[in-house]
Amino acid sequence: MAKKARKQTGGTPATVALTAAGTSFTVHEYAHDPASPSYGEEAAEALGVPPERVFKTLVADVDGALTVAVVPVAGQLDLKALAAAVGGKRAAMADPAAAERTTGYVRGGISPLGQRRRLPTVLDASARRHETICVSAGRRGLEVELSPADLAELTGAVVAPIGRAA
């Protein structure tokens, strides 16, 4: 199980939020390669963690409202399932600039935690199969490992089957 991290200066909003909540988590840092075609797959490989335990944070527009989807890097987001999970009709990927501006993070480093403005969040149900999962800690090359239950609680996430195999 993850150890409780101590508050460190220079933490990201995600790690600060985890520390403030008293949540048990572990931070993993790796050298990010700007030429990598997939931030999530790069993280899984660099950390030696199976891709189904590393989750990417995507921002979508569901009926005009930005919504966060957290799905395994090994698969894809099912936009129809995301819309249904939050009671919407249509979903499309959000404009990257709007996602960055709203969350306070850069693309490839968007964390579901510690966002500038808390958005509705949906966590893929496959997360429940794992004791811990990894999500972005708020910048490229930095992941945080925590229990899916803690992630869902801290983000107020709905847990639903929104991912599909690649």
XYZ file of C-alpha atoms in Angstrom:
166
model
C 0.000 0.000 0.000
C 1.162 3.537 -0.674
C 2.869 5.456 2.079
C 1.583 8.782 3.244
C 3.694 11.459 1.640
C 4.855 14.449 3.604
C 4.058 17.956 2.505
C 6.890 19.258 0.381
C 7.555 22.736 -0.846
C 7.217 23.032 -4.593
C 4.458 20.412 -4.770
C 1.842 20.586 -7.466
C -1.761 21.538 -6.699
C -2.562 17.801 -6.949
C -0.022 16.750 -4.308
C -0.955 19.702 -2.113
C -4.632 18.633 -2.299
C -3.744 15.033 -1.438
C -1.624 16.119 1.509
C -4.307 18.502 2.787
C -6.886 15.701 2.624
C -4.603 13.346 4.560
C -4.769 10.819 1.733
C -2.206 8.052 1.393
C -0.265 8.408 -1.877
C 3.128 7.929 -3.504
C 4.736 10.296 -6.004
C 6.655 8.833 -8.951
C 8.893 11.049 -11.065
C 10.509 10.148 -14.393
C 12.349 11.946 -17.166
C 9.692 13.053 -19.663
C 10.664 12.800 -23.341
C 9.010 15.671 -25.272
C 9.114 13.510 -28.419
C 7.008 10.744 -26.841
C 3.773 10.219 -28.807
C 1.756 9.196 -25.721
C 2.226 10.747 -22.286
C 0.374 7.914 -20.544
C 2.172 5.052 -22.264
C 5.467 6.835 -21.615
C 4.597 7.015 -17.906
C 3.661 3.331 -17.724
C 6.902 2.296 -19.394
C 9.101 4.658 -17.371
C 7.537 3.538 -14.074
C 7.425 -0.155 -14.968
C 3.693 -0.223 -14.226
C 1.194 -2.149 -16.391
C -0.647 0.301 -18.692
C -4.003 -0.812 -17.298
C -2.960 0.678 -13.907
C -1.900 4.042 -15.358
C -4.852 6.344 -16.041
C -4.965 9.397 -18.282
C -7.018 12.473 -17.505
C -9.029 13.754 -20.451
C -11.294 16.767 -20.575
C -14.443 16.545 -22.664
C -17.347 18.838 -23.402
C -20.629 17.195 -22.416
C -23.616 19.227 -23.565
C -21.624 22.452 -23.143
C -20.082 21.594 -19.742
C -16.448 20.587 -19.318
C -16.176 17.139 -17.742
C -13.135 15.108 -16.676
C -12.759 11.490 -17.781
C -10.127 9.271 -16.135
C -9.434 6.153 -18.221
C -6.591 3.632 -18.594
C -3.810 4.692 -20.954
C -4.100 1.232 -22.537
C -7.523 2.102 -23.972
C -9.701 4.891 -25.258
C -12.497 7.051 -23.911
C -16.013 6.096 -25.005
C -17.590 9.536 -25.421
C -21.167 8.185 -25.532
C -20.614 6.305 -22.266
C -19.117 9.437 -20.678
C -22.139 11.516 -21.668
C -24.494 8.862 -20.297
C -22.536 8.635 -17.019
C -23.205 12.313 -16.281
C -26.746 12.389 -17.658
C -25.780 14.107 -20.898
C -26.622 13.493 -24.526
C -23.476 14.398 -26.475
C -19.793 14.491 -25.651
C -16.755 15.628 -27.626
C -13.170 16.218 -26.636
C -12.737 19.712 -25.197
C -10.643 22.386 -26.795
C -7.113 21.876 -25.344
C -6.768 25.582 -24.481
C -10.078 25.537 -22.591
C -9.009 22.379 -20.732
C -5.697 23.972 -19.725
C -7.274 27.273 -18.721
C -10.010 25.635 -16.652
C -7.892 23.002 -14.888
C -4.747 25.113 -14.441
C -2.607 22.320 -15.898
C -0.885 21.816 -19.262
C -1.905 19.078 -21.684
C -0.104 15.876 -20.822
C 0.037 16.968 -17.188
C -3.641 17.478 -16.389
C -4.432 15.865 -13.070
C -7.920 14.963 -11.871
C -6.826 16.415 -8.506
C -6.211 20.011 -7.463
C -7.764 21.612 -10.516
C -8.240 25.367 -10.635
C -11.977 24.798 -11.022
C -13.375 21.455 -9.913
C -15.093 19.785 -12.829
C -17.539 16.873 -12.855
C -15.381 13.744 -12.998
C -15.973 10.187 -14.175
C -13.524 7.399 -13.302
C -13.541 4.298 -15.475
C -14.920 1.295 -13.572
C -11.831 -0.783 -14.451
C -9.950 1.192 -11.782
C -11.744 -0.878 -9.128
C -9.786 -3.957 -10.247
C -6.580 -2.469 -8.828
C -5.436 -1.764 -5.282
C -3.734 1.405 -6.559
C -3.654 3.317 -9.826
C -1.410 6.083 -11.152
C -2.673 9.427 -12.454
C -0.890 12.623 -13.379
C 0.353 14.573 -10.401
C 0.031 17.831 -12.304
C 2.976 17.989 -14.669
C 4.577 15.888 -17.357
C 6.961 13.373 -15.813
C 5.177 13.243 -12.459
C 2.587 10.637 -11.451
C 0.792 10.024 -8.189
C -0.228 6.535 -7.072
C -3.301 6.169 -4.868
C -6.304 3.937 -4.336
C -9.153 4.308 -6.833
C -11.572 4.772 -3.925
C -9.549 7.736 -2.622
C -9.384 9.266 -6.105
C -13.154 8.917 -6.541
C -13.826 10.395 -3.109
C -11.493 13.376 -3.524
C -12.786 14.286 -6.977
C -16.434 13.449 -6.318
C -16.193 11.110 -9.295
C -18.905 8.937 -10.687
C -17.473 5.469 -11.339
C -18.760 4.065 -14.642
C -17.572 1.991 -17.597
C -16.350 4.810 -19.867
C -13.205 3.205 -21.267
C -12.857 0.749 -24.107
C -9.968 -1.361 -25.293
C -7.772 0.209 -27.940
